[in-house]
mmCIF file of C-alpha atoms in Angstrom:
data_model
loop_
_atom_site.group_PDB
_atom_site.id
_atom_site.type_symbol
_atom_site.label_atom_id
_atom_site.label_comp_id
_atom_site.label_asym_id
_atom_site.label_seq_id
_atom_site.Cartn_x
_atom_site.Cartn_y
_atom_site.Cartn_z
ATOM 1 C CA MET A 203 -5.793 -28.527 -15.458
ATOM 2 C CA GLN A 204 -9.180 -26.848 -15.246
ATOM 3 C CA LEU A 205 -10.491 -23.802 -13.428
ATOM 4 C CA ARG A 206 -12.349 -25.972 -10.956
ATOM 5 C CA HIS A 207 -8.995 -27.355 -9.770
ATOM 6 C CA LEU A 208 -7.873 -23.822 -8.940
ATOM 7 C CA ARG A 209 -11.140 -23.039 -7.169
ATOM 8 C CA TYR A 210 -10.992 -26.274 -5.180
ATOM 9 C CA PHE A 211 -7.402 -25.696 -4.116
ATOM 10 C CA VAL A 212 -8.000 -22.070 -3.079
ATOM 11 C CA SER A 213 -11.103 -23.086 -1.121
ATOM 12 C CA ILE A 214 -9.170 -25.787 0.764
ATOM 13 C CA VAL A 215 -6.334 -23.413 1.699
ATOM 14 C CA ASP A 216 -8.799 -20.723 2.790
ATOM 15 C CA ALA A 217 -10.833 -23.202 4.848
ATOM 16 C CA GLY A 218 -7.818 -24.967 6.348
ATOM 17 C CA SER A 219 -9.282 -28.428 5.864
ATOM 18 C CA PHE A 220 -10.831 -30.668 3.226
ATOM 19 C CA CYS A 221 -13.921 -31.175 5.376
ATOM 20 C CA ARG A 222 -14.731 -27.472 5.771
ATOM 21 C CA ALA A 223 -13.951 -26.746 2.131
ATOM 22 C CA ALA A 224 -16.199 -29.595 0.979
ATOM 23 C CA ALA A 225 -19.090 -28.173 3.011
ATOM 24 C CA ILE A 226 -18.519 -24.641 1.664
ATOM 25 C CA ILE A 227 -18.291 -25.519 -2.025
ATOM 26 C CA ARG A 228 -20.715 -28.451 -1.728
ATOM 27 C CA VAL A 229 -18.475 -31.140 -3.146
ATOM 28 C CA ALA A 230 -18.138 -34.550 -1.515
ATOM 29 C CA GLN A 231 -14.921 -34.749 0.490
ATOM 30 C CA PRO A 232 -13.628 -37.951 -1.192
ATOM 31 C CA ALA A 233 -14.133 -36.368 -4.615
ATOM 32 C CA LEU A 234 -12.376 -33.188 -3.454
ATOM 33 C CA SER A 235 -9.411 -35.159 -2.144
ATOM 34 C CA GLN A 236 -9.235 -37.071 -5.422
ATOM 35 C CA GLN A 237 -9.231 -33.835 -7.448
ATOM 36 C CA ILE A 238 -6.342 -32.369 -5.421
ATOM 37 C CA ALA A 239 -4.379 -35.626 -5.605
ATOM 38 C CA GLY A 240 -4.790 -35.555 -9.385
ATOM 39 C CA LEU A 241 -3.685 -31.899 -9.466
ATOM 40 C CA GLU A 242 -0.540 -32.687 -7.484
ATOM 41 C CA ALA A 243 0.203 -35.612 -9.787
ATOM 42 C CA ARG A 244 -0.110 -33.397 -12.879
ATOM 43 C CA LEU A 245 2.162 -30.756 -11.380
ATOM 44 C CA GLY A 246 4.610 -33.269 -9.972
ATOM 45 C CA ALA A 247 4.659 -31.432 -6.650
ATOM 46 C CA THR A 248 3.107 -31.659 -3.195
ATOM 47 C CA LEU A 249 0.884 -28.624 -2.650
ATOM 48 C CA LEU A 250 -0.526 -29.327 0.816
ATOM 49 C CA HIS A 251 0.779 -30.500 4.166
ATOM 50 C CA ARG A 252 -1.863 -32.789 5.654
ATOM 51 C CA SER A 253 -2.163 -33.419 9.402
ATOM 52 C CA ALA A 254 -4.778 -34.278 12.014
ATOM 53 C CA ARG A 255 -5.274 -30.547 12.594
ATOM 54 C CA GLY A 256 -6.028 -29.788 8.956
ATOM 55 C CA VAL A 257 -4.018 -28.713 5.940
ATOM 56 C CA CYS A 258 -1.678 -25.878 5.052
ATOM 57 C CA PRO A 259 0.148 -25.117 1.809
ATOM 58 C CA THR A 260 3.735 -26.164 1.213
ATOM 59 C CA GLU A 261 6.178 -23.582 -0.110
ATOM 60 C CA VAL A 262 5.265 -24.692 -3.625
ATOM 61 C CA GLY A 263 1.614 -24.614 -2.576
ATOM 62 C CA LYS A 264 1.930 -21.015 -1.409
ATOM 63 C CA THR A 265 3.235 -19.994 -4.826
ATOM 64 C CA PHE A 266 0.500 -21.974 -6.560
ATOM 65 C CA TYR A 267 -2.134 -20.451 -4.258
ATOM 66 C CA ARG A 268 -0.978 -16.888 -5.022
ATOM 67 C CA GLU A 269 -1.089 -17.489 -8.765
ATOM 68 C CA ALA A 270 -4.403 -19.353 -8.576
ATOM 69 C CA VAL A 271 -5.997 -16.468 -6.664
ATOM 70 C CA PHE A 272 -4.694 -14.026 -9.256
ATOM 71 C CA ILE A 273 -6.084 -16.095 -12.144
ATOM 72 C CA LEU A 274 -9.482 -16.467 -10.485
ATOM 73 C CA GLN A 275 -9.620 -12.743 -9.699
ATOM 74 C CA ARG A 276 -8.859 -11.877 -13.315
ATOM 75 C CA ILE A 277 -11.592 -14.216 -14.516
ATOM 76 C CA GLU A 278 -14.072 -12.661 -12.099
ATOM 77 C CA ARG A 279 -13.187 -9.254 -13.502
ATOM 78 C CA LEU A 280 -13.449 -10.256 -17.167
ATOM 79 C CA ARG A 281 -17.066 -9.142 -17.534
ATOM 80 C CA GLY A 282 -16.312 -5.688 -16.189
ATOM 81 C CA ILE A 283 -13.138 -5.413 -18.269
ATOM 82 C CA VAL A 284 -14.971 -6.267 -21.495
ATOM 83 C CA ARG A 285 -17.865 -3.920 -20.775
ATOM 84 C CA SER A 286 -15.452 -1.196 -19.658
ATOM 85 C CA THR A 287 -13.472 -1.502 -22.899
ATOM 86 C CA GLU A 288 -16.616 -1.102 -24.966
ATOM 87 C CA GLY A 289 -17.966 1.929 -23.127
ATOM 88 C CA GLU A 290 -17.914 3.616 -19.732
ATOM 89 C CA PRO A 291 -15.147 2.457 -17.343
ATOM 90 C CA GLU A 292 -16.553 -0.237 -15.097
ATOM 91 C CA GLY A 293 -15.343 -2.653 -12.470
ATOM 92 C CA PRO A 294 -13.251 -2.841 -9.301
ATOM 93 C CA VAL A 295 -9.945 -1.029 -8.897
ATOM 94 C CA GLY A 296 -7.470 -1.910 -6.155
ATOM 95 C CA LEU A 297 -5.853 1.329 -4.953
ATOM 96 C CA GLY A 298 -2.881 1.487 -2.605
ATOM 97 C CA MET A 299 -2.031 4.753 -0.868
ATOM 98 C CA SER A 300 0.515 5.916 1.692
ATOM 99 C CA SER A 301 -1.238 6.598 4.991
ATOM 100 C CA THR A 302 -0.223 10.253 5.160
ATOM 101 C CA LEU A 303 -1.453 10.847 1.609
ATOM 102 C CA ALA A 304 -4.726 9.060 2.317
ATOM 103 C CA VAL A 305 -5.508 11.502 5.137
ATOM 104 C CA SER A 306 -5.743 14.392 2.657
ATOM 105 C CA LEU A 307 -6.566 12.734 -0.656
ATOM 106 C CA ALA A 308 -8.612 9.571 -0.066
ATOM 107 C CA GLY A 309 -11.878 11.379 0.721
ATOM 108 C CA PRO A 310 -11.786 13.789 -2.239
ATOM 109 C CA LEU A 311 -10.687 10.980 -4.562
ATOM 110 C CA VAL A 312 -13.508 8.625 -3.600
ATOM 111 C CA GLY A 313 -15.995 11.479 -3.925
ATOM 112 C CA ALA A 314 -14.656 12.438 -7.351
ATOM 113 C CA CYS A 315 -14.698 8.799 -8.441
ATOM 114 C CA ARG A 316 -18.355 8.392 -7.452
ATOM 115 C CA THR A 317 -19.217 11.404 -9.589
ATOM 116 C CA ALA A 318 -16.964 10.865 -12.614
ATOM 117 C CA LEU A 319 -16.748 7.044 -12.606
ATOM 118 C CA PRO A 320 -20.007 5.763 -11.078
ATOM 119 C CA LYS A 321 -19.447 2.193 -12.305
ATOM 120 C CA VAL A 322 -15.961 1.944 -10.805
ATOM 121 C CA THR A 323 -15.558 0.591 -7.266
ATOM 122 C CA LEU A 324 -12.397 1.536 -5.403
ATOM 123 C CA SER A 325 -10.855 -0.892 -2.930
ATOM 124 C CA LEU A 326 -8.449 1.168 -0.806
ATOM 125 C CA VAL A 327 -5.414 -0.219 1.037
ATOM 126 C CA THR A 328 -3.242 2.180 3.036
ATOM 127 C CA GLY A 329 0.255 1.736 4.400
ATOM 128 C CA ASP A 330 3.902 2.229 3.606
ATOM 129 C CA PHE A 331 5.158 1.562 0.089
ATOM 130 C CA LEU A 332 7.221 -1.431 1.189
ATOM 131 C CA ARG A 333 4.016 -3.051 2.454
ATOM 132 C CA ILE A 334 2.023 -2.088 -0.620
ATOM 133 C CA LYS A 335 4.634 -3.031 -3.241
ATOM 134 C CA PRO A 336 4.181 -6.833 -2.950
ATOM 135 C CA LEU A 337 0.417 -6.374 -3.363
ATOM 136 C CA MET A 338 1.036 -4.412 -6.548
ATOM 137 C CA GLU A 339 3.515 -7.002 -7.827
ATOM 138 C CA SER A 340 1.012 -9.810 -7.189
ATOM 139 C CA HIS A 341 -1.677 -7.724 -8.963
ATOM 140 C CA ALA A 342 -3.832 -7.570 -5.841
ATOM 141 C CA LEU A 343 -3.598 -3.773 -6.293
ATOM 142 C CA ASP A 344 -3.878 -2.010 -9.653
ATOM 143 C CA VAL A 345 -2.630 1.498 -8.897
ATOM 144 C CA CYS A 346 -0.678 2.949 -6.000
ATOM 145 C CA MET A 347 0.012 6.493 -4.859
ATOM 146 C CA VAL A 348 2.928 6.173 -2.506
ATOM 147 C CA PHE A 349 6.019 7.889 -1.208
ATOM 148 C CA GLU A 350 9.326 6.477 -2.416
ATOM 149 C CA ASP A 351 12.818 7.221 -1.176
ATOM 150 C CA THR A 352 14.716 6.172 -4.314
ATOM 151 C CA PRO A 353 13.367 5.387 -7.811
ATOM 152 C CA THR A 354 11.727 1.969 -7.951
ATOM 153 C CA HIS A 355 12.664 -0.389 -10.778
ATOM 154 C CA GLY A 356 10.262 -2.749 -12.523
ATOM 155 C CA VAL A 357 7.189 -0.542 -12.168
ATOM 156 C CA SER A 358 5.478 2.114 -14.229
ATOM 157 C CA ARG A 359 5.806 5.338 -12.250
ATOM 158 C CA LYS A 360 4.700 8.928 -12.602
ATOM 159 C CA PRO A 361 6.233 11.391 -10.108
ATOM 160 C CA LEU A 362 3.575 13.803 -8.797
ATOM 161 C CA PHE A 363 5.324 16.012 -6.238
ATOM 162 C CA ARG A 364 8.056 16.123 -3.609
ATOM 163 C CA GLN A 365 7.265 16.153 0.086
ATOM 164 C CA ARG A 366 9.758 17.089 2.786
ATOM 165 C CA LEU A 367 9.902 15.310 6.113
ATOM 166 C CA TYR A 368 8.980 17.201 9.277
ATOM 167 C CA LEU A 369 9.744 16.676 12.925
ATOM 168 C CA ILE A 370 6.361 16.552 14.701
ATOM 169 C CA ARG A 371 6.306 17.647 18.339
ATOM 170 C CA PRO A 372 3.560 17.699 20.984
ATOM 171 C CA ALA A 373 1.582 20.912 21.327
ATOM 172 C CA ASN A 374 3.100 21.574 24.781
ATOM 173 C CA ALA A 375 6.735 20.965 23.771
ATOM 174 C CA ASP A 376 9.078 23.388 25.541
ATOM 175 C CA ASN A 377 11.310 24.148 22.567
ATOM 176 C CA ALA A 378 9.617 26.677 20.286
ATOM 177 C CA ALA A 379 12.213 26.425 17.472
ATOM 178 C CA THR A 380 10.706 26.278 13.974
ATOM 179 C CA SER A 381 13.621 24.329 12.484
ATOM 180 C CA VAL A 382 15.989 21.617 13.653
ATOM 181 C CA SER A 383 19.260 20.206 12.335
ATOM 182 C CA LEU A 384 20.096 16.511 12.150
ATOM 183 C CA ASP A 385 22.624 16.729 14.994
ATOM 184 C CA LYS A 386 20.023 18.420 17.237
ATOM 185 C CA LEU A 387 17.615 15.564 16.482
ATOM 186 C CA ALA A 388 19.979 13.219 18.322
ATOM 187 C CA ALA A 389 18.876 14.759 21.640
ATOM 188 C CA ILE A 390 15.137 14.413 20.949
ATOM 189 C CA PRO A 391 13.268 11.201 21.915
ATOM 190 C CA LEU A 392 11.798 9.880 18.680
ATOM 191 C CA ALA A 393 9.124 7.392 17.650
ATOM 192 C CA LEU A 394 10.265 6.059 14.272
ATOM 193 C CA PRO A 395 8.821 3.548 11.815
ATOM 194 C CA GLY A 396 10.226 0.066 12.234
ATOM 195 C CA GLN A 397 12.068 -1.510 9.338
ATOM 196 C CA PRO A 398 11.312 -2.164 6.569
ATOM 197 C CA HIS A 399 9.855 1.277 5.903
ATOM 198 C CA THR A 400 10.428 3.974 3.280
ATOM 199 C CA ILE A 401 10.736 6.833 5.792
ATOM 200 C CA ARG A 402 13.086 4.847 8.012
ATOM 201 C CA ASP A 403 15.315 4.029 5.030
ATOM 202 C CA ALA A 404 15.607 7.724 4.165
ATOM 203 C CA LEU A 405 16.277 8.717 7.784
ATOM 204 C CA ASP A 406 18.851 5.982 8.398
ATOM 205 C CA ARG A 407 20.738 7.040 5.282
ATOM 206 C CA GLU A 408 20.762 10.729 6.269
ATOM 207 C CA PHE A 409 21.605 10.041 9.918
ATOM 208 C CA GLY A 410 24.432 7.729 8.828
ATOM 209 C CA ALA A 411 25.870 10.294 6.414
ATOM 210 C CA ALA A 412 25.802 12.935 9.157
ATOM 211 C CA GLY A 413 27.293 10.585 11.763
ATOM 212 C CA VAL A 414 24.214 11.010 13.973
ATOM 213 C CA ILE A 415 22.679 8.271 16.117
ATOM 214 C CA PRO A 416 18.940 9.012 16.605
ATOM 215 C CA ASN A 417 17.391 8.653 20.043
ATOM 216 C CA CYS A 418 14.709 6.143 19.015
ATOM 217 C CA VAL A 419 12.604 5.353 22.099
ATOM 218 C CA ALA A 420 9.870 3.479 20.218
ATOM 219 C CA GLU A 421 9.225 1.908 16.832
ATOM 220 C CA VAL A 422 5.750 2.024 15.312
ATOM 221 C CA ASP A 423 4.122 0.338 12.345
ATOM 222 C CA THR A 424 1.342 2.818 11.546
ATOM 223 C CA PHE A 425 0.987 6.558 11.022
ATOM 224 C CA SER A 426 -1.827 6.728 13.582
ATOM 225 C CA SER A 427 0.298 5.014 16.247
ATOM 226 C CA MET A 428 3.022 7.589 15.783
ATOM 227 C CA LEU A 429 0.575 10.479 16.068
ATOM 228 C CA SER A 430 -0.849 8.980 19.272
ATOM 229 C CA LEU A 431 2.603 8.772 20.871
ATOM 230 C CA VAL A 432 3.408 12.337 19.859
ATOM 231 C CA LYS A 433 0.100 13.674 21.162
ATOM 232 C CA ALA A 434 0.652 11.866 24.474
ATOM 233 C CA GLY A 435 4.040 13.557 24.817
ATOM 234 C CA VAL A 436 5.938 10.258 24.819
ATOM 235 C CA ALA A 437 8.107 11.154 21.850
ATOM 236 C CA SER A 438 8.355 13.252 18.726
ATOM 237 C CA GLY A 439 7.894 11.773 15.262
ATOM 238 C CA ILE A 440 9.172 12.324 11.739
ATOM 239 C CA VAL A 441 6.572 12.215 8.981
ATOM 240 C CA PRO A 442 6.008 13.513 5.421
ATOM 241 C CA LYS A 443 3.358 15.988 6.505
ATOM 242 C CA GLY A 444 3.596 19.527 7.850
ATOM 243 C CA ASP A 445 -0.055 20.441 8.421
ATOM 244 C CA PHE A 446 -2.381 18.545 10.749
ATOM 245 C CA SER A 447 -5.418 20.796 10.503
ATOM 246 C CA ASP A 448 -7.180 18.094 8.465
ATOM 247 C CA ILE A 449 -6.787 15.400 11.159
ATOM 248 C CA PRO A 450 -9.396 15.859 13.926
ATOM 249 C CA GLY A 451 -7.823 15.654 17.360
ATOM 250 C CA TYR A 452 -4.296 16.303 16.147
ATOM 251 C CA GLU A 453 -4.573 19.916 14.997
ATOM 252 C CA GLY A 454 -2.288 21.089 17.815
ATOM 253 C CA LEU A 455 0.757 19.035 16.832
ATOM 254 C CA ARG A 456 3.691 21.287 15.957
ATOM 255 C CA PRO A 457 5.578 20.628 12.715
ATOM 256 C CA VAL A 458 9.251 21.619 12.769
ATOM 257 C CA VAL A 459 11.277 21.960 9.572
ATOM 258 C CA ILE A 460 14.296 19.635 9.320
ATOM 259 C CA ASP A 461 17.294 21.493 7.871
ATOM 260 C CA PRO A 462 18.806 20.495 5.512
ATOM 261 C CA PRO A 463 15.578 19.052 4.090
ATOM 262 C CA ILE A 464 14.937 15.363 3.522
ATOM 263 C CA HIS A 465 12.534 14.704 0.653
ATOM 264 C CA LEU A 466 10.358 11.817 -0.445
ATOM 265 C CA THR A 467 8.654 11.685 -3.842
ATOM 266 C CA ALA A 468 4.944 10.963 -4.194
ATOM 267 C CA CYS A 469 4.403 8.783 -7.262
ATOM 268 C CA LEU A 470 1.626 7.005 -9.098
ATOM 269 C CA MET A 471 2.749 3.429 -9.693
ATOM 270 C CA SER A 472 1.442 0.299 -11.359
ATOM 271 C CA SER A 473 2.854 -3.005 -12.513
ATOM 272 C CA ALA A 474 5.169 -2.747 -15.495
ATOM 273 C CA HIS A 475 4.148 -6.238 -16.605
ATOM 274 C CA MET A 476 0.350 -6.026 -16.540
ATOM 275 C CA PRO A 477 -1.580 -3.408 -18.559
ATOM 276 C CA LEU A 478 -4.142 -1.469 -16.559
ATOM 277 C CA THR A 479 -7.827 -2.049 -17.161
ATOM 278 C CA SER A 480 -9.851 0.869 -18.479
ATOM 279 C CA ALA A 481 -11.288 1.326 -14.986
ATOM 280 C CA ALA A 482 -7.813 1.414 -13.392
ATOM 281 C CA GLU A 483 -6.521 3.820 -16.044
ATOM 282 C CA ALA A 484 -9.468 6.130 -15.431
ATOM 283 C CA ALA A 485 -8.975 5.995 -11.652
ATOM 284 C CA SER A 486 -5.247 6.679 -12.040
ATOM 285 C CA ALA A 487 -5.913 9.683 -14.295
ATOM 286 C CA LEU A 488 -8.495 10.972 -11.836
ATOM 287 C CA LEU A 489 -6.035 10.741 -8.951
ATOM 288 C CA ALA A 490 -3.377 12.636 -10.922
ATOM 289 C CA ALA A 491 -5.999 15.265 -11.765
ATOM 290 C CA GLN A 492 -6.894 15.611 -8.076
ATOM 291 C CA VAL A 493 -3.257 16.327 -7.235
ATOM 292 C CA GLU A 494 -2.964 18.848 -10.070
ATOM 293 C CA LYS A 495 -6.156 20.504 -8.853
ATOM 294 C CA ARG A 496 -4.582 20.982 -5.427
ATOM 295 C CA PHE A 497 -1.584 22.686 -7.056
ATOM 296 C CA GLY A 498 -3.988 25.050 -8.830
ATOM 297 C CA GLU A 499 -5.901 25.900 -5.659
ATOM 298 C CA ALA A 500 -4.662 25.684 -2.081
ATOM 299 C CA VAL A 501 -1.507 23.606 -2.483
ATOM 300 C CA PRO A 502 -0.175 22.288 0.848
ATOM 301 C CA ALA A 503 2.857 24.281 1.936
ATOM 302 C CA GLU A 504 5.028 21.183 2.113
ATOM 303 C CA TRP A 505 4.338 20.041 -1.478
ATOM 304 C CA GLU A 506 6.918 20.903 -4.124
ATOM 305 C CA ARG A 507 6.993 20.313 -7.848
ATOM 306 C CA VAL A 508 9.320 17.487 -8.786
ATOM 307 C CA PRO A 509 12.525 18.967 -10.264
ATOM 308 C CA ILE A 510 12.817 18.189 -13.970
#
């Protein structure tokens, strides 16, 4: 098996047909078909479903595609890895970040990276940890700063701080209470993250332990969608953020403390099976330094040191 076989296969899957792939990579279609047939023979497995509408990977083909993409990405990054090892950190770094953390930290981090690591290029993906975790496991992302509900096994993790969950209400909400208990939440229309989701896991566990059935009137898949519903007065939300002064247009949302508190832990994570490149290590250290800097200056009220 040679690298060209991996490139050919990935190109075919991406293009959805032998004809389109042949035109893109400038290889005659009969020769391309012959190469893939030889690859399947060597592996002893069928990698592609062929039909009049094109091709798509089999289940085995999907696994082979994922690994082939990873191998090709690593090869593309070899030059930067070698040069980074010899001197200044250099190369791309895939960074995953929880959406609520990205609101406050993504801008300062990218700015600090441009200054301190000018040869490092960040590729930022935001979302819930359960969405980001598979990308980290497949090595599509190098480092992640995410909220977790319970300690995650099989990853390298560095806890940074604890963050409590807040009930977020519209600016014109009638109830002016500054705290709310779990049983009182049952009477409040809520927009909650749909499963699977780290916040929803934590809430379902706490609601279940308290014997409370939440009044979930809508499920959302993004932080911004939840904020939009809250601002429109459709429902209240529950998020790991208690200050919205840094989100233009949402400064008026009212955070309400949930009592007893429900905490998530913000952690830096990376694969336990793949050493970080020098560029990824430098970016990870810079992100941890940015968090520590916030603790030394104007730490957000909802951040807490992780108990030792």
